[in-house]
Coordinates of C-alpha atoms in Angstrom, one line a residue:
X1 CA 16.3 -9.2 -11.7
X2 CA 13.8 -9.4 -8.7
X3 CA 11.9 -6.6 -6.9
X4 CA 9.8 -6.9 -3.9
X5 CA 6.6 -5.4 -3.6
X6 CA 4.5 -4.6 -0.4
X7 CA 0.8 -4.8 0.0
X8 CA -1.6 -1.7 1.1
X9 CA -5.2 -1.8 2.7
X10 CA -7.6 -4.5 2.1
X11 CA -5.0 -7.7 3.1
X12 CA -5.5 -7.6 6.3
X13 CA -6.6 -10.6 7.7
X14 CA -7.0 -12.5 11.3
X15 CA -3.8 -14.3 12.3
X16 CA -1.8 -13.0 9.5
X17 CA 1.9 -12.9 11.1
X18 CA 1.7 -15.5 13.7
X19 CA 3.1 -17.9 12.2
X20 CA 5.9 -16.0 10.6
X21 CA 6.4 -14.7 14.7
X22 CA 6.0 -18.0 15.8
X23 CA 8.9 -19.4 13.6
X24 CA 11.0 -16.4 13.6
X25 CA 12.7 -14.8 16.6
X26 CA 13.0 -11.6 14.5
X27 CA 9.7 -11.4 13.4
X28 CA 8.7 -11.9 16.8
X29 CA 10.9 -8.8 17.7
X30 CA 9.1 -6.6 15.1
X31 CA 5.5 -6.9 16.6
X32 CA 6.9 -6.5 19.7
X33 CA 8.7 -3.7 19.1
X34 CA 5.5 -2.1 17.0
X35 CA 3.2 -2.5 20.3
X36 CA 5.9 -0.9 22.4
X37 CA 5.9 2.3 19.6
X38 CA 2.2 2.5 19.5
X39 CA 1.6 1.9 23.9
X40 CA -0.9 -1.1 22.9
X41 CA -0.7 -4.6 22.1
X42 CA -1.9 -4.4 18.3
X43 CA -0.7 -8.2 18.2
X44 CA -3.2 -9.5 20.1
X45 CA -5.6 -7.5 17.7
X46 CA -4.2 -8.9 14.6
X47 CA -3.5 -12.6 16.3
X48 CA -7.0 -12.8 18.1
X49 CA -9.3 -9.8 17.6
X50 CA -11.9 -9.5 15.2
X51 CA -12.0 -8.4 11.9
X52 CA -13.9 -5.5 11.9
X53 CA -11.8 -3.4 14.4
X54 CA -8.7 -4.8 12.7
X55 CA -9.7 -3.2 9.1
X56 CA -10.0 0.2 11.1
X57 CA -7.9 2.7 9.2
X58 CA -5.5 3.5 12.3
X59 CA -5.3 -0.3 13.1
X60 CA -4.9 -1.8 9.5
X61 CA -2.3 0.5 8.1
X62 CA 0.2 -0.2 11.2
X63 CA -0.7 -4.1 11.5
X64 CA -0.1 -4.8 7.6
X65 CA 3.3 -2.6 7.8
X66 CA 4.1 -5.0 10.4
X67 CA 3.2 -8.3 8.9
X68 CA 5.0 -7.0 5.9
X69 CA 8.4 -6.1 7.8
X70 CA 8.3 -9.3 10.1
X71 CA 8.2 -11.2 6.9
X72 CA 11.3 -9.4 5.6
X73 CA 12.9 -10.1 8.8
X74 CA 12.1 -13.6 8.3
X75 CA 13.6 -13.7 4.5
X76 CA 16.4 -11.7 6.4
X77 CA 16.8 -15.1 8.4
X78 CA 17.0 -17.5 6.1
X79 CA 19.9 -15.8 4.0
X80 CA 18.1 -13.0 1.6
X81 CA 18.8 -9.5 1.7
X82 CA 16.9 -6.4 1.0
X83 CA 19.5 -5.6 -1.4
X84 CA 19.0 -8.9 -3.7
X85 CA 15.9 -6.5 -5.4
X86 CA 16.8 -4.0 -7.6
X87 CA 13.8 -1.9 -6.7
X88 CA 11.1 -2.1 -3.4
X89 CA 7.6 -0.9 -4.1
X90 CA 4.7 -0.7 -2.2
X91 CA 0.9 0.0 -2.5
X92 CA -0.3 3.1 -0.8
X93 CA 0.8 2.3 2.9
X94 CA 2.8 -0.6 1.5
X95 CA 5.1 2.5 0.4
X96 CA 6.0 2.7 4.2
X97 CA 6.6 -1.0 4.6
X98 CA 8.9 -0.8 1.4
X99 CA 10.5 2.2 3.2
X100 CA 11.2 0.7 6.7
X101 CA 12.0 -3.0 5.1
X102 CA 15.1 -0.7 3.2
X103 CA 16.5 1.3 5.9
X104 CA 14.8 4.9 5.5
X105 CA 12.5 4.8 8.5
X106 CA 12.9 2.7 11.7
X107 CA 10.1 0.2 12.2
X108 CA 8.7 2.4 15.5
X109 CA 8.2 5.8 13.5
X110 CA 7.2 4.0 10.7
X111 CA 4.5 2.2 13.4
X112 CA 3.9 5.5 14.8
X113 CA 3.1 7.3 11.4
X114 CA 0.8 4.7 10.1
X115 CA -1.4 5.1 12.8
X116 CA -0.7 9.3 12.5
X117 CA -1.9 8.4 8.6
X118 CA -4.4 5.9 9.2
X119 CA -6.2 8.6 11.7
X120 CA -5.9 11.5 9.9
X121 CA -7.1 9.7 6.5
X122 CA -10.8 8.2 8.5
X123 CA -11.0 11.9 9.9
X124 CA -10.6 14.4 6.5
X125 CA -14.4 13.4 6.0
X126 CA -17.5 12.7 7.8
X127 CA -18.4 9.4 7.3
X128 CA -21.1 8.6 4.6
X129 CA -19.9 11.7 2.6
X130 CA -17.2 10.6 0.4
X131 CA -16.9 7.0 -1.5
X132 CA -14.6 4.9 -3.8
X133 CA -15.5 2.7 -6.3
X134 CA -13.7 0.2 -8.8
X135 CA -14.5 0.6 -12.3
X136 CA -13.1 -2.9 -14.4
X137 CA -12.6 -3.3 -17.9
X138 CA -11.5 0.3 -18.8
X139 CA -8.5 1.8 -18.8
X140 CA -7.3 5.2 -17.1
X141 CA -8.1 7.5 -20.1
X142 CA -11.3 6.4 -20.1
X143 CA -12.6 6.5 -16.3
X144 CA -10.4 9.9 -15.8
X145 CA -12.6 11.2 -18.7
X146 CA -16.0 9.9 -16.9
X147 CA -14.5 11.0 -13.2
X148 CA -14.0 14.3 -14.5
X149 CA -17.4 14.8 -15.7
X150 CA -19.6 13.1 -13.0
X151 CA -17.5 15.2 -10.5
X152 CA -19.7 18.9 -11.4
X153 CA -18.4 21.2 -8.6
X154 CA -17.4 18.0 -6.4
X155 CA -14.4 16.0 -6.4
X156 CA -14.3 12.7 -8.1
X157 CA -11.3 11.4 -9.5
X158 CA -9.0 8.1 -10.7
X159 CA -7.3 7.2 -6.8
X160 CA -5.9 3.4 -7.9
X161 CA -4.4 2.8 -11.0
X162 CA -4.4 -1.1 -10.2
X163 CA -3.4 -2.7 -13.6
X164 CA -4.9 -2.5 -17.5
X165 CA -8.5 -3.0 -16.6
X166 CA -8.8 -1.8 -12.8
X167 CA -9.6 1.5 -12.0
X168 CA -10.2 2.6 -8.6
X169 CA -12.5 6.7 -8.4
X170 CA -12.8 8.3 -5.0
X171 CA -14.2 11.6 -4.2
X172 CA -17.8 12.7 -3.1
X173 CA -20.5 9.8 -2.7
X174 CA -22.8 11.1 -5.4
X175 CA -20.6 12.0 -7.2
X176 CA -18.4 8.4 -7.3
X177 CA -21.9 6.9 -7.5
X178 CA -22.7 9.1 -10.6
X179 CA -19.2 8.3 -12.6
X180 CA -20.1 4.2 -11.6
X181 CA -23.3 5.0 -13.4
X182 CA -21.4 6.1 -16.5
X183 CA -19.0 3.6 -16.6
X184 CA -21.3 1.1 -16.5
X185 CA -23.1 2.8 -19.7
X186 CA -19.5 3.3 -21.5
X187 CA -19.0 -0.1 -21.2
X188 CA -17.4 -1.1 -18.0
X189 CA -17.7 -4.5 -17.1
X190 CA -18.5 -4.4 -13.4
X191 CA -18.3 -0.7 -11.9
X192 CA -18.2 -1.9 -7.2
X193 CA -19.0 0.8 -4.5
X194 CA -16.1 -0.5 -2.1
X195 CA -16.5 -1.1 1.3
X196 CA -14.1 1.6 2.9
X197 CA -14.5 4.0 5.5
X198 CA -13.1 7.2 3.9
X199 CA -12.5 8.7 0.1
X200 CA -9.2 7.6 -0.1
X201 CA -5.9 9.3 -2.5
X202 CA -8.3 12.3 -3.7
X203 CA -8.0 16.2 -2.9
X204 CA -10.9 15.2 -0.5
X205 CA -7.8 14.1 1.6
X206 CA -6.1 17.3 2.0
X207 CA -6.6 17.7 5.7
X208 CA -4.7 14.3 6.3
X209 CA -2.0 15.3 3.8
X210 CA -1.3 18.7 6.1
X211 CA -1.7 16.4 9.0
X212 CA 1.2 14.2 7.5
X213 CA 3.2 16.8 6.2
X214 CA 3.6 17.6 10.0
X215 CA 4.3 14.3 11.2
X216 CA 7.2 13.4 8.6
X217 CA 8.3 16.5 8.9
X218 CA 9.9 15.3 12.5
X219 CA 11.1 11.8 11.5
X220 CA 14.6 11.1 10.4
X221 CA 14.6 9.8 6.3
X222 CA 17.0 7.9 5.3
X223 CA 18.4 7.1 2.3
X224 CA 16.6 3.3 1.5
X225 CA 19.2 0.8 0.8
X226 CA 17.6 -0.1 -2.9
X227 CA 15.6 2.9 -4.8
X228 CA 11.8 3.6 -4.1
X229 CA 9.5 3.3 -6.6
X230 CA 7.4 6.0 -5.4
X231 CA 3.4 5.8 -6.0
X232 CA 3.1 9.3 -7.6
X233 CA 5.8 9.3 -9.6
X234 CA 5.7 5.9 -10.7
X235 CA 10.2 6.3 -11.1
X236 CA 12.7 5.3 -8.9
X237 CA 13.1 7.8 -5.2
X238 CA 16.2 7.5 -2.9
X239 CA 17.1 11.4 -1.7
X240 CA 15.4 11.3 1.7
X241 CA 14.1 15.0 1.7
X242 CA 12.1 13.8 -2.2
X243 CA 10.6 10.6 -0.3
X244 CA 9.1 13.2 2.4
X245 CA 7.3 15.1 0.1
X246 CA 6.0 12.7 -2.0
X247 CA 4.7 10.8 1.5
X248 CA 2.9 13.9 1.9
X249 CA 1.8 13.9 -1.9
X250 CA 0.6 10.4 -1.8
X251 CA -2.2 11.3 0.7
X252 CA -3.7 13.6 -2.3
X253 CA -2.4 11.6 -5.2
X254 CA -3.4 8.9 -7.3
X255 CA -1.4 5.2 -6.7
X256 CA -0.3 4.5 -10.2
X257 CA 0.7 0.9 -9.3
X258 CA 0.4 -0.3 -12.9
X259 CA 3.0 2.5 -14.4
X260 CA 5.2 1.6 -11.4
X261 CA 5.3 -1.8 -12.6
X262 CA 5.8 -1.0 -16.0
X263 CA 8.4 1.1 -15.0
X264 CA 9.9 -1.8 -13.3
X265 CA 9.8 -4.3 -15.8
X266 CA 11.1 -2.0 -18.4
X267 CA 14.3 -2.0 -16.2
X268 CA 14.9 -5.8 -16.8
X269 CA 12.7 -6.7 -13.5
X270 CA 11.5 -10.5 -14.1
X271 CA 10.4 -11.8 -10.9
X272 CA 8.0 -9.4 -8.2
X273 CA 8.0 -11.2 -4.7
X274 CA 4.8 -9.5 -2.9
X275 CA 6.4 -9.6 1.1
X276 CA 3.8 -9.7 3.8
X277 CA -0.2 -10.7 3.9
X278 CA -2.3 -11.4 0.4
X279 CA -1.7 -12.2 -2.8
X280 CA -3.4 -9.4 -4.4
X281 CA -0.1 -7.3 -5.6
X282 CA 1.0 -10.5 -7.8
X283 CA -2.8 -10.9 -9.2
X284 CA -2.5 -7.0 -10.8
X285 CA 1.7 -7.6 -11.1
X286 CA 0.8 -11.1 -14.1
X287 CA -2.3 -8.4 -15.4
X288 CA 0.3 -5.9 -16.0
X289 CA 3.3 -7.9 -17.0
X290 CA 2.1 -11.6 -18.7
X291 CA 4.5 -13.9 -18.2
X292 CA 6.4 -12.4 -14.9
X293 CA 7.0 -14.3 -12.3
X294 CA 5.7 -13.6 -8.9
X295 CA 5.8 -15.1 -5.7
X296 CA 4.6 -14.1 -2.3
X297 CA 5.7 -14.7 1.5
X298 CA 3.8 -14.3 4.6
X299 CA 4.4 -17.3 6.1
X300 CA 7.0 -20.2 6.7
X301 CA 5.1 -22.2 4.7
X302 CA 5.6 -20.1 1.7
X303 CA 9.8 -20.7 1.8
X304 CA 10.1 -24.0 0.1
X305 CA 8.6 -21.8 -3.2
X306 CA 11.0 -19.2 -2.9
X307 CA 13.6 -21.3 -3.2
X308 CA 12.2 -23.1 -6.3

């Protein structure tokens, strides 16, 4: 049984797509159609621009969505189907590419609320005042325990549950700074400040979930074509008015990526194809799971394995 998976911020990358575009007619068609929903050329930022403007919030969330969909389209070419997987999946904004890629948002809205999302989520807080951090080699007991002390009368709580020994806090910068400190003393083996612009999935976040609540609120839903696994819930979604709210939820919410693959697994899933740019989805997916298989596509070049 196969599931594909869909990858969130932090695999974006220069050039990722082009080929895929290149190769594809109807990949081609999806950038296309995602610079006429946003009024700008984001191709020519994620074929040519630089990096740094590319990993802005409002421009990665809408380019990886993208490069995730125009892969699908490409799979879509070459004789798979989004209903070969029992399941889509996706990490934090790879919950919209899983969405669109199935049929319950069209490609432009889903464009159009990415950079909605991507916006409101850089403009909840002032730059400099909130942080995330990833705290490896303890599990989610342990760093909610610590993220719930160092927090005092901020906020500072578990955001990413990645797999068995990657925990990602976010909340107030002292405050994520002062729960790295602990972990670090429990007995975490490496406890990063991350490079990101914004406190991401904490109540922190609240003014881009009201934000979003408004947005969705005026797109169409659909039912997707296979089930959701949504990131809150970490069990299957398909009742378009549920998948609103928990896109509203999942601004808030914790990402509990490893329970959703769990949850997957435990329903005979063998083989988790990551769709779109990275590899870093099938890294946490063999953590999780030993012994599943995963593959990955987001280019041409990455056919001849799928067919193995």
């Amino acid at each position: 049984m196969r599931t594909f998976v869909f990858p969130g911020q932090g695999a974006q990358a220069i050039g990722m797509g082009r080929e895929l575009a290149e190769a594809y007619p109807a990949a081609r068609a999806v950038f296309d159609e995602v610079d006429e929903a946003l009024g700008e050329n984001l191709s020519a930022l994620i074929w040519d621009g630089d990096i740094e403007t590319l990993t802005l919030t409002r421009n990665a969330q809408p380019a990886l969505m993208a490069t995730s969909v125009a892969a699908m389209r490409a799979l879509e070419a070459e004789g798979f189907s989004i209903r070969d997987a029992a399941f889509v999946a996706g990490h934090s904004l790879g919950e919209y590419s899983a969405l669109c890629a199935a049929g319950a948002i069209t490609l432009a809205d889903t464009a159009r609320l990415l950079q909605i999302r991507g916006t409101a989520m850089q403009e909840a807080v002032p730059v400099g005042q909130g942080a995330m951090a990833a705290i490896l080699g303890l599990d989610l007991a342990t760093v909610d325990r610590i993220a719930r002390e160092a927090a005092g009368d901020e906020v500072c709580q578990a955001a990413n549950d990645n797999d068995p020994a990657q925990v990602v806090i976010s909340g107030h910068k002292e405050a994520v700074e002062r729960a790295a400190a602990l972990a670090r003393a429990a007995g975490a083996k490496r406890a990063l400040m991350l490079p990101v612009s914004a406190p991401f999935h904490c109540a922190l976040m609240q003014p881009a979930a009201t934000v979003m609540g408004d947005a969705l609120a005026g797109v169409d839903i659909h039912e997707p074509a296979v089930p959701l696994i949504a990131n809150v819930r970490a069990e299957p979604v398909q009742q378009p008015g549920a998948i609103r709210q928990l896109l509203v939820e999942q601004v808030t919410g914790s990402v509990r990526w490893r329970e959703s693959v769990q949850f997957m697994a435990a329903q005979g899933v063998t083989e988790f194809w990551e769709i779109g740019a990275g590899k870093a989805l099938s890294g946490m997916i063999r953590r999780i799971v030993p012994g599943a298989a995963t593959r990955s596509f987001g280019g041409p070049s990455d056919l001849a394995a799928l067919r193995g």
